Amino acid sequence: MEILENVDVRDFCTLHSGGKFRYMARVSDPVDLKQVYVFAHEKDIRVLPIGGGSNLVFNDDVLNVLALKDEILGFDILAEDDDSTTLKIGAGENWDKFVERVCSMGLSGVEAMSAIPGTVGATPVQNVGAYGQEIKDTLIYVDIFDTINLKYKTLLKEECNFRYRDSIFKTEEKGRYFITSVTLRLSKKTPEMPNYPGVKKYFDEKNITSPSLVDIRNAIINIRASKLPNPNQIPNVGSFFENPIVDKSIFEKIKENYPNVICFELDNSKVKIPAGWLIENAGLKGHNFGNVSVYEKNALVLVNNGGATGQDFANARDQIIKIVFDKFGITLEQEPEVIKNN
Ligand SMILES: Cc1cc2nc3c(=O)[nH]c(=O)nc-3n(C[C@H](O)[C@H](O)[C@H](O)COP(=O)(O)OP(=O)(O)OC[C@H]3O[C@@H](n4cnc5c(N)ncnc54)[C@H](O)[C@@H]3O)c2cc1C
């Protein structure tokens, strides 16, 4: 396997900004993983698994990592009964191509997660989800390479500790496992329409009362396209900020001046406020910070207008956080992972 040096990161992330990887390799066969990790141990450098680079923000340094691009393919039916089909999918497969394929096979469970960029292998990392479905709902197990003892093994769903946009791969065991395949059980039953006003409106307008899987997939693709820029055309990483969780009293105070503010109630004392609402109502929707803009159709997304550096994104992020804090007293946090030298 070829290990390259000083490779431009901009070709490996949907934000198209950042510096260089000290080392970089591509893996298409899990047996090669051992060799890469032995090399990295010898160089005392960390391995960074990379899928589509759609949830990563790089700074502009020569990054002290060995970036390992996941190109492990595979699509195997392991079992089938009257109600379901169990599939093992190579971690480097494109997620949305996979969703398209299973929808056309009449298998449900992932259709509401259509049009999410990236690879199959990255979906367990933050328990990817959209429109009421999460990868944990259909996942049975993942095959992994354990980089501590250099052994291949299987982790059952119960061992992954999936939570909202979180799992052991993102927190407790971050960096320990390279995911080589994901095994899902998908349903042959009639799919359920996602219970979201935008989806209902879409089908009402089309007079569709019992949508098929392909109808649901098309609805999601259309709705998402009206809100999110396609990273192949406009570089971005989707939501740039997490939705902050705050005390209800803070929400009530905002409501006094902004009666249209919305929130999702979490319990008796805490609510989640959409970060996009805060940024928009701080007057920043469509605002330019040099080469970085707040997307004109969705204030939660930052886009690269061409030539933006990692530092440009850091500056824009910090200014947005300050302006929102000054206006609402709430501190936003960045959602995608930042890759930098210590
Ligand atoms: C326009 C847009 C819309 C989006 N919408 C959603 C959405 O609706 N819901 C949602 O949940 N996310 C969404 N995202 C975020 C992103 O697409 C997902 O997090 C996706 O799963 C990332 O996949 P990736 O292959 O690009 O991962 P990368 O960005 O390459 O990596 C993400 C993390 O996973 C790790 N990783 C990647 N592959 C492996 C592997 N094989 N083994 C171990 N670790 C690995 C990386 O090291 C990194 O920590 C969106 C992003 C964009 C740009």
CSV table of C-alpha atoms and ligand atoms in Angstrom, one decimal:
chain,number,residue,atom,x,y,z
A,1,MET,CA,0.0,0.0,0.0
A,2,GLU,CA,1.3,3.4,-0.9
A,3,ILE,CA,1.7,6.0,1.9
A,4,LEU,CA,1.9,9.5,0.5
A,5,GLU,CA,3.4,12.5,2.2
A,6,ASN,CA,2.2,16.2,2.5
A,7,VAL,CA,-1.1,15.7,0.7
A,8,ASP,CA,-3.5,18.7,0.3
A,9,VAL,CA,-6.5,18.1,2.6
A,10,ARG,CA,-8.8,20.3,0.4
A,11,ASP,CA,-9.4,17.3,-1.9
A,12,PHE,CA,-10.7,15.2,0.9
A,13,CYS,CA,-13.3,17.4,2.6
A,14,THR,CA,-16.5,19.0,1.5
A,15,LEU,CA,-15.5,22.4,2.9
A,16,HIS,CA,-12.4,22.5,0.5
A,17,SER,CA,-10.3,24.3,3.0
A,18,GLY,CA,-7.3,23.5,5.2
A,19,GLY,CA,-3.6,22.6,5.0
A,20,LYS,CA,-1.9,19.3,4.4
A,21,PHE,CA,-1.9,15.7,5.8
A,22,ARG,CA,1.7,14.7,6.9
A,23,TYR,CA,0.8,11.2,5.6
A,24,MET,CA,-2.1,9.8,3.6
A,25,ALA,CA,-3.1,6.4,2.4
A,26,ARG,CA,-6.2,4.7,0.9
A,27,VAL,CA,-7.5,1.4,2.2
A,28,SER,CA,-9.7,-0.9,0.0
A,29,ASP,CA,-9.0,-4.2,1.8
A,30,PRO,CA,-9.3,-4.5,5.6
A,31,VAL,CA,-6.2,-6.8,5.7
A,32,ASP,CA,-4.1,-3.8,4.8
A,33,LEU,CA,-5.1,-1.9,8.0
A,34,LYS,CA,-2.5,-3.6,10.1
A,35,GLN,CA,0.4,-2.4,7.9
A,36,VAL,CA,-0.9,1.2,8.1
A,37,TYR,CA,-1.3,1.2,11.9
A,38,VAL,CA,2.2,-0.4,12.4
A,39,PHE,CA,3.7,2.4,10.2
A,40,ALA,CA,1.8,5.0,12.2
A,41,HIS,CA,2.9,3.5,15.5
A,42,GLU,CA,6.5,3.6,14.3
A,43,LYS,CA,6.2,7.2,13.3
A,44,ASP,CA,4.3,8.0,16.5
A,45,ILE,CA,1.6,9.6,14.5
A,46,ARG,CA,-2.2,9.3,14.9
A,47,VAL,CA,-4.3,7.7,12.1
A,48,LEU,CA,-7.4,9.7,11.1
A,49,PRO,CA,-10.0,7.7,9.3
A,50,ILE,CA,-11.6,9.7,6.5
A,51,GLY,CA,-14.8,8.9,4.6
A,52,GLY,CA,-16.3,11.7,2.5
A,53,GLY,CA,-14.9,14.4,4.8
A,54,SER,CA,-18.4,16.0,5.2
A,55,ASN,CA,-18.2,16.4,8.9
A,56,LEU,CA,-14.6,17.6,9.3
A,57,VAL,CA,-13.1,21.1,9.5
A,58,PHE,CA,-9.3,21.2,9.0
A,59,ASN,CA,-6.9,24.0,10.1
A,60,ASP,CA,-4.2,25.3,7.8
A,61,ASP,CA,-1.1,23.5,9.2
A,62,VAL,CA,0.7,20.5,8.0
A,63,LEU,CA,-1.4,18.2,10.2
A,64,ASN,CA,0.5,15.5,12.1
A,65,VAL,CA,-1.8,12.7,11.1
A,66,LEU,CA,-1.9,9.7,8.7
A,67,ALA,CA,-5.2,10.3,7.0
A,68,LEU,CA,-6.7,6.9,6.0
A,69,LYS,CA,-9.3,7.2,3.2
A,70,ASP,CA,-11.8,4.5,3.5
A,71,GLU,CA,-12.4,2.8,0.2
A,72,ILE,CA,-13.6,-0.6,1.5
A,73,LEU,CA,-16.5,-1.7,-0.8
A,74,GLY,CA,-19.1,-4.4,-0.4
A,75,PHE,CA,-22.8,-5.2,-0.5
A,76,ASP,CA,-23.8,-8.6,0.7
A,77,ILE,CA,-27.1,-10.1,1.7
A,78,LEU,CA,-26.5,-12.2,4.8
A,79,ALA,CA,-30.0,-13.3,5.6
A,80,GLU,CA,-33.6,-12.9,4.5
A,81,ASP,CA,-37.0,-13.8,5.9
A,82,ASP,CA,-40.6,-12.7,5.2
A,83,ASP,CA,-40.2,-9.5,7.0
A,84,SER,CA,-36.6,-8.4,6.6
A,85,THR,CA,-33.3,-8.5,4.9
A,86,THR,CA,-29.9,-8.4,6.6
A,87,LEU,CA,-27.2,-6.7,4.7
A,88,LYS,CA,-23.4,-6.2,5.3
A,89,ILE,CA,-22.1,-3.0,3.6
A,90,GLY,CA,-18.5,-2.1,3.1
A,91,ALA,CA,-17.6,1.0,5.2
A,92,GLY,CA,-16.3,3.0,2.2
A,93,GLU,CA,-19.5,2.7,0.2
A,94,ASN,CA,-21.3,6.0,-0.5
A,95,TRP,CA,-24.2,6.3,1.9
A,96,ASP,CA,-26.7,7.9,-0.4
A,97,LYS,CA,-26.0,5.4,-3.2
A,98,PHE,CA,-26.6,2.7,-0.7
A,99,VAL,CA,-29.9,4.2,0.4
A,100,GLU,CA,-31.0,4.5,-3.3
A,101,ARG,CA,-30.1,0.9,-3.9
A,102,VAL,CA,-32.1,-0.5,-0.9
A,103,CYS,CA,-35.1,1.7,-1.6
A,104,SER,CA,-35.2,0.3,-5.1
A,105,MET,CA,-35.1,-3.2,-3.5
A,106,GLY,CA,-38.2,-2.3,-1.4
A,107,LEU,CA,-36.3,-2.3,1.9
A,108,SER,CA,-37.1,0.4,4.4
A,109,GLY,CA,-35.5,1.8,7.5
A,110,VAL,CA,-33.0,4.3,6.0
A,111,GLU,CA,-35.1,6.1,3.4
A,112,ALA,CA,-35.6,9.2,5.6
A,113,MET,CA,-31.8,9.5,5.7
A,114,SER,CA,-31.6,10.0,1.9
A,115,ALA,CA,-29.1,12.6,0.6
A,116,ILE,CA,-26.9,12.7,3.7
A,117,PRO,CA,-23.3,13.1,2.3
A,118,GLY,CA,-20.5,10.7,3.3
A,119,THR,CA,-19.8,7.0,3.7
A,120,VAL,CA,-21.6,4.1,5.2
A,121,GLY,CA,-18.7,3.5,7.7
A,122,ALA,CA,-19.0,7.0,9.2
A,123,THR,CA,-22.7,6.7,10.0
A,124,PRO,CA,-22.3,4.9,13.3
A,125,VAL,CA,-19.7,7.5,14.5
A,126,GLN,CA,-22.3,10.2,15.2
A,127,ASN,CA,-25.3,7.9,15.0
A,128,VAL,CA,-26.4,9.8,11.8
A,129,GLY,CA,-30.0,10.6,11.6
A,130,ALA,CA,-32.7,12.7,9.9
A,131,TYR,CA,-36.5,13.0,9.7
A,132,GLY,CA,-37.1,10.5,12.5
A,133,GLN,CA,-34.7,7.7,11.5
A,134,GLU,CA,-31.2,7.0,13.0
A,135,ILE,CA,-28.6,4.5,12.0
A,136,LYS,CA,-29.0,2.8,15.4
A,137,ASP,CA,-32.6,1.8,14.6
A,138,THR,CA,-31.5,-0.7,11.9
A,139,LEU,CA,-27.9,-1.5,12.9
A,140,ILE,CA,-27.1,-5.0,14.1
A,141,TYR,CA,-23.3,-4.9,14.4
A,142,VAL,CA,-20.2,-3.3,13.0
A,143,ASP,CA,-17.0,-5.0,12.0
A,144,ILE,CA,-14.0,-3.1,13.2
A,145,PHE,CA,-10.2,-3.1,13.3
A,146,ASP,CA,-9.1,-2.5,16.9
A,147,THR,CA,-6.0,-0.3,16.7
A,148,ILE,CA,-4.9,-1.0,20.3
A,149,ASN,CA,-4.3,-4.7,19.8
A,150,LEU,CA,-4.3,-4.7,16.0
A,151,LYS,CA,-7.1,-7.3,15.9
A,152,TYR,CA,-10.3,-7.5,13.8
A,153,LYS,CA,-13.5,-8.0,15.7
A,154,THR,CA,-17.3,-7.4,15.8
A,155,LEU,CA,-19.1,-4.9,18.0
A,156,LEU,CA,-22.7,-5.5,18.6
A,157,LYS,CA,-25.1,-2.5,18.5
A,158,GLU,CA,-25.4,-2.7,22.4
A,159,GLU,CA,-21.6,-2.2,22.6
A,160,CYS,CA,-21.7,1.0,20.6
A,161,ASN,CA,-23.6,3.1,23.2
A,162,PHE,CA,-25.5,5.0,20.6
A,163,ARG,CA,-27.0,8.3,21.7
A,164,TYR,CA,-28.4,11.4,20.0
A,165,ARG,CA,-25.6,12.2,17.3
A,166,ASP,CA,-23.1,10.3,19.5
A,167,SER,CA,-21.6,6.9,20.1
A,168,ILE,CA,-18.4,5.3,21.6
A,169,PHE,CA,-16.7,6.0,18.2
A,170,LYS,CA,-17.0,9.8,18.9
A,171,THR,CA,-16.4,9.9,22.6
A,172,GLU,CA,-15.4,7.0,24.9
A,173,GLU,CA,-13.4,5.1,22.3
A,174,LYS,CA,-12.6,7.9,19.9
A,175,GLY,CA,-9.8,6.9,17.5
A,176,ARG,CA,-9.6,3.3,18.7
A,177,TYR,CA,-11.6,1.5,16.0
A,178,PHE,CA,-11.5,1.7,12.3
A,179,ILE,CA,-15.0,0.6,11.0
A,180,THR,CA,-14.7,-1.9,8.1
A,181,SER,CA,-18.3,-2.8,7.5
A,182,VAL,CA,-21.8,-2.1,8.9
A,183,THR,CA,-24.5,-4.7,9.1
A,184,LEU,CA,-28.1,-3.6,9.0
A,185,ARG,CA,-31.5,-5.3,9.1
A,186,LEU,CA,-34.0,-3.5,6.8
A,187,SER,CA,-37.7,-4.1,6.7
A,188,LYS,CA,-39.9,-5.4,3.9
A,189,LYS,CA,-43.0,-3.9,5.5
A,190,THR,CA,-44.8,-0.9,4.2
A,191,PRO,CA,-42.8,2.2,5.1
A,192,GLU,CA,-44.1,4.8,7.5
A,193,MET,CA,-44.4,8.4,6.3
A,194,PRO,CA,-42.0,10.6,8.3
A,195,ASN,CA,-44.1,12.6,10.8
A,196,TYR,CA,-42.8,16.1,9.9
A,197,PRO,CA,-44.9,19.0,8.7
A,198,GLY,CA,-42.6,19.6,5.6
A,199,VAL,CA,-43.0,16.0,4.5
A,200,LYS,CA,-46.8,16.1,5.1
A,201,LYS,CA,-47.1,19.3,3.1
A,202,TYR,CA,-45.0,17.8,0.2
A,203,PHE,CA,-47.4,14.8,-0.1
A,204,ASP,CA,-50.5,16.8,0.4
A,205,GLU,CA,-49.5,19.0,-2.5
A,206,LYS,CA,-48.9,15.9,-4.6
A,207,ASN,CA,-52.1,14.2,-3.4
A,208,ILE,CA,-50.2,11.2,-2.3
A,209,THR,CA,-51.8,9.5,0.7
A,210,SER,CA,-49.8,6.2,0.8
A,211,PRO,CA,-46.3,7.0,-0.4
A,212,SER,CA,-43.9,4.3,-1.5
A,213,LEU,CA,-40.3,4.0,-0.4
A,214,VAL,CA,-39.2,5.8,-3.6
A,215,ASP,CA,-41.8,8.5,-3.0
A,216,ILE,CA,-40.5,9.1,0.5
A,217,ARG,CA,-36.9,9.2,-0.7
A,218,ASN,CA,-37.8,11.7,-3.4
A,219,ALA,CA,-39.7,13.9,-0.9
A,220,ILE,CA,-36.7,14.0,1.5
A,221,ILE,CA,-34.3,14.7,-1.4
A,222,ASN,CA,-36.5,17.6,-2.6
A,223,ILE,CA,-37.1,19.1,0.9
A,224,ARG,CA,-33.4,18.9,1.8
A,225,ALA,CA,-32.3,20.5,-1.5
A,226,SER,CA,-34.5,23.5,-0.7
A,227,LYS,CA,-32.7,24.0,2.6
A,228,LEU,CA,-29.2,22.7,2.3
A,229,PRO,CA,-26.5,23.5,-0.3
A,230,ASN,CA,-25.2,20.5,-2.3
A,231,PRO,CA,-21.6,20.2,-1.1
A,232,ASN,CA,-20.5,19.2,-4.6
A,233,GLN,CA,-21.6,22.6,-5.8
A,234,ILE,CA,-21.2,24.9,-2.8
A,235,PRO,CA,-18.6,23.7,-0.3
A,236,ASN,CA,-20.1,23.2,3.2
A,237,VAL,CA,-20.3,20.7,6.1
A,238,GLY,CA,-24.0,20.9,6.8
A,239,SER,CA,-25.0,22.3,10.2
A,240,PHE,CA,-22.0,24.3,11.5
A,241,PHE,CA,-23.4,24.7,15.0
A,242,GLU,CA,-25.2,22.5,17.6
A,243,ASN,CA,-28.6,23.5,18.7
A,244,PRO,CA,-28.0,24.9,22.2
A,245,ILE,CA,-29.8,23.5,25.3
A,246,VAL,CA,-30.7,26.2,27.7
A,247,ASP,CA,-32.8,26.9,30.8
A,248,LYS,CA,-36.5,27.5,30.1
A,249,SER,CA,-36.1,30.9,31.8
A,250,ILE,CA,-33.6,32.1,29.2
A,251,PHE,CA,-36.0,31.0,26.4
A,252,GLU,CA,-38.9,32.9,28.1
A,253,LYS,CA,-36.8,36.0,28.3
A,254,ILE,CA,-36.0,35.8,24.6
A,255,LYS,CA,-39.7,35.3,23.9
A,256,GLU,CA,-40.6,38.6,25.5
A,257,ASN,CA,-38.8,40.4,22.7
A,258,TYR,CA,-39.2,37.8,20.0
A,259,PRO,CA,-42.6,36.2,20.3
A,260,ASN,CA,-41.9,34.0,17.2
A,261,VAL,CA,-38.9,32.2,18.8
A,262,ILE,CA,-39.3,28.4,18.7
A,263,CYS,CA,-37.9,25.6,20.9
A,264,PHE,CA,-38.1,21.9,21.6
A,265,GLU,CA,-38.9,21.1,25.1
A,266,LEU,CA,-36.5,18.5,26.7
A,267,ASP,CA,-37.9,18.4,30.2
A,268,ASN,CA,-39.5,20.7,32.8
A,269,SER,CA,-36.4,23.0,33.0
A,270,LYS,CA,-34.5,22.7,29.7
A,271,VAL,CA,-35.3,23.5,26.1
A,272,LYS,CA,-33.4,23.3,22.8
A,273,ILE,CA,-33.4,26.4,20.6
A,274,PRO,CA,-32.5,26.1,16.9
A,275,ALA,CA,-29.1,27.6,16.4
A,276,GLY,CA,-30.2,28.6,12.9
A,277,TRP,CA,-33.0,30.8,14.4
A,278,LEU,CA,-30.5,32.5,16.8
A,279,ILE,CA,-28.0,33.2,13.9
A,280,GLU,CA,-30.8,34.4,11.6
A,281,ASN,CA,-32.3,36.7,14.3
A,282,ALA,CA,-28.9,38.1,15.1
A,283,GLY,CA,-29.1,39.4,11.5
A,284,LEU,CA,-26.5,37.2,10.1
A,285,LYS,CA,-28.4,35.1,7.5
A,286,GLY,CA,-26.5,35.7,4.1
A,287,HIS,CA,-23.8,37.7,5.9
A,288,ASN,CA,-20.3,37.5,4.4
A,289,PHE,CA,-17.2,37.1,6.6
A,290,GLY,CA,-14.6,37.5,3.9
A,291,ASN,CA,-14.7,34.2,1.8
A,292,VAL,CA,-17.0,32.6,4.3
A,293,SER,CA,-20.8,33.2,4.2
A,294,VAL,CA,-23.7,32.3,6.3
A,295,TYR,CA,-25.9,30.5,3.7
A,296,GLU,CA,-28.6,32.7,2.4
A,297,LYS,CA,-31.3,30.0,2.7
A,298,ASN,CA,-30.3,28.4,6.0
A,299,ALA,CA,-28.4,30.3,8.7
A,300,LEU,CA,-27.1,27.1,10.3
A,301,VAL,CA,-24.8,26.5,7.3
A,302,LEU,CA,-21.5,28.2,6.6
A,303,VAL,CA,-20.2,28.0,3.0
A,304,ASN,CA,-16.9,28.5,1.3
A,305,ASN,CA,-17.2,31.1,-1.4
A,306,GLY,CA,-13.9,30.1,-2.9
A,307,GLY,CA,-10.4,30.1,-1.3
A,308,ALA,CA,-11.6,30.3,2.3
A,309,THR,CA,-8.9,28.9,4.7
A,310,GLY,CA,-9.4,27.0,7.9
A,311,GLN,CA,-8.5,30.2,9.7
A,312,ASP,CA,-11.2,32.1,7.8
A,313,PHE,CA,-13.8,29.5,9.0
A,314,ALA,CA,-12.4,29.8,12.6
A,315,ASN,CA,-12.7,33.6,12.4
A,316,ALA,CA,-16.3,33.5,11.0
A,317,ARG,CA,-17.3,30.9,13.7
A,318,ASP,CA,-15.9,33.1,16.5
A,319,GLN,CA,-17.6,36.2,15.3
A,320,ILE,CA,-20.9,34.5,14.9
A,321,ILE,CA,-20.6,33.0,18.4
A,322,LYS,CA,-19.8,36.5,19.8
A,323,ILE,CA,-22.6,38.3,18.0
A,324,VAL,CA,-25.2,35.6,19.0
A,325,PHE,CA,-23.9,35.8,22.6
A,326,ASP,CA,-24.1,39.6,22.8
A,327,LYS,CA,-27.6,39.5,21.5
A,328,PHE,CA,-29.1,36.5,23.3
A,329,GLY,CA,-26.7,35.5,26.0
A,330,ILE,CA,-26.3,32.0,24.5
A,331,THR,CA,-23.0,30.4,23.5
A,332,LEU,CA,-23.1,28.4,20.4
A,333,GLU,CA,-20.8,25.4,19.9
A,334,GLN,CA,-19.4,24.1,16.6
A,335,GLU,CA,-20.9,20.8,15.4
A,336,PRO,CA,-18.3,19.3,12.9
A,337,GLU,CA,-15.0,18.0,14.3
A,338,VAL,CA,-12.0,20.3,14.0
A,339,ILE,CA,-8.7,18.6,13.0
A,340,LYS,CA,-5.6,20.5,14.2
A,341,ASN,CA,-2.2,19.9,15.7
A,342,ASN,CA,-2.9,19.6,19.5
B,1,LIG,C1,-25.1,19.2,3.4
B,1,LIG,C2,-24.9,18.3,4.5
B,1,LIG,C3,-26.0,17.7,5.2
B,1,LIG,C4,-25.8,16.9,6.3
B,1,LIG,N1,-26.9,16.4,6.9
B,1,LIG,C5,-26.8,15.5,7.9
B,1,LIG,C6,-28.0,15.0,8.6
B,1,LIG,O1,-29.1,15.2,8.2
B,1,LIG,N2,-27.8,14.1,9.6
B,1,LIG,C7,-26.5,13.8,10.1
B,1,LIG,O2,-26.4,13.1,11.1
B,1,LIG,N3,-25.4,14.3,9.5
B,1,LIG,C8,-25.5,15.2,8.5
B,1,LIG,N4,-24.4,15.7,7.9
B,1,LIG,C9,-23.0,15.4,8.4
B,1,LIG,C10,-22.3,14.2,7.7
B,1,LIG,O3,-22.7,14.1,6.4
B,1,LIG,C11,-22.4,12.9,8.4
B,1,LIG,O4,-21.9,13.1,9.7
B,1,LIG,C12,-21.7,11.8,7.7
B,1,LIG,O5,-22.0,10.5,8.3
B,1,LIG,C13,-20.2,12.0,7.6
B,1,LIG,O6,-19.7,11.0,6.7
B,1,LIG,P1,-18.3,11.1,6.1
B,1,LIG,O7,-18.0,9.8,5.4
B,1,LIG,O8,-18.1,12.3,5.3
B,1,LIG,O9,-17.3,11.2,7.4
B,1,LIG,P2,-16.1,12.1,7.6
B,1,LIG,O10,-16.4,13.6,7.7
B,1,LIG,O11,-15.0,11.7,6.7
B,1,LIG,O12,-15.7,11.7,9.1
B,1,LIG,C14,-16.5,12.0,10.2
B,1,LIG,C15,-15.9,11.2,11.5
B,1,LIG,O13,-16.1,9.8,11.3
B,1,LIG,C16,-14.8,9.2,11.4
B,1,LIG,N5,-14.8,8.1,10.4
B,1,LIG,C17,-15.0,8.2,9.1
B,1,LIG,N6,-15.0,6.9,8.6
B,1,LIG,C18,-14.6,6.1,9.6
B,1,LIG,C19,-14.4,4.7,9.7
B,1,LIG,N7,-14.5,3.9,8.6
B,1,LIG,N8,-14.1,4.1,10.9
B,1,LIG,C20,-14.0,4.9,12.0
B,1,LIG,N9,-14.2,6.3,12.0
B,1,LIG,C21,-14.5,6.8,10.8
B,1,LIG,C22,-13.8,10.3,11.1
B,1,LIG,O14,-12.5,10.1,11.6
B,1,LIG,C23,-14.4,11.5,11.7
B,1,LIG,O15,-14.2,11.5,13.1
B,1,LIG,C24,-24.5,16.5,6.8
B,1,LIG,C25,-23.4,17.1,6.1
B,1,LIG,C26,-23.6,17.9,5.0
B,1,LIG,C27,-22.3,18.5,4.3
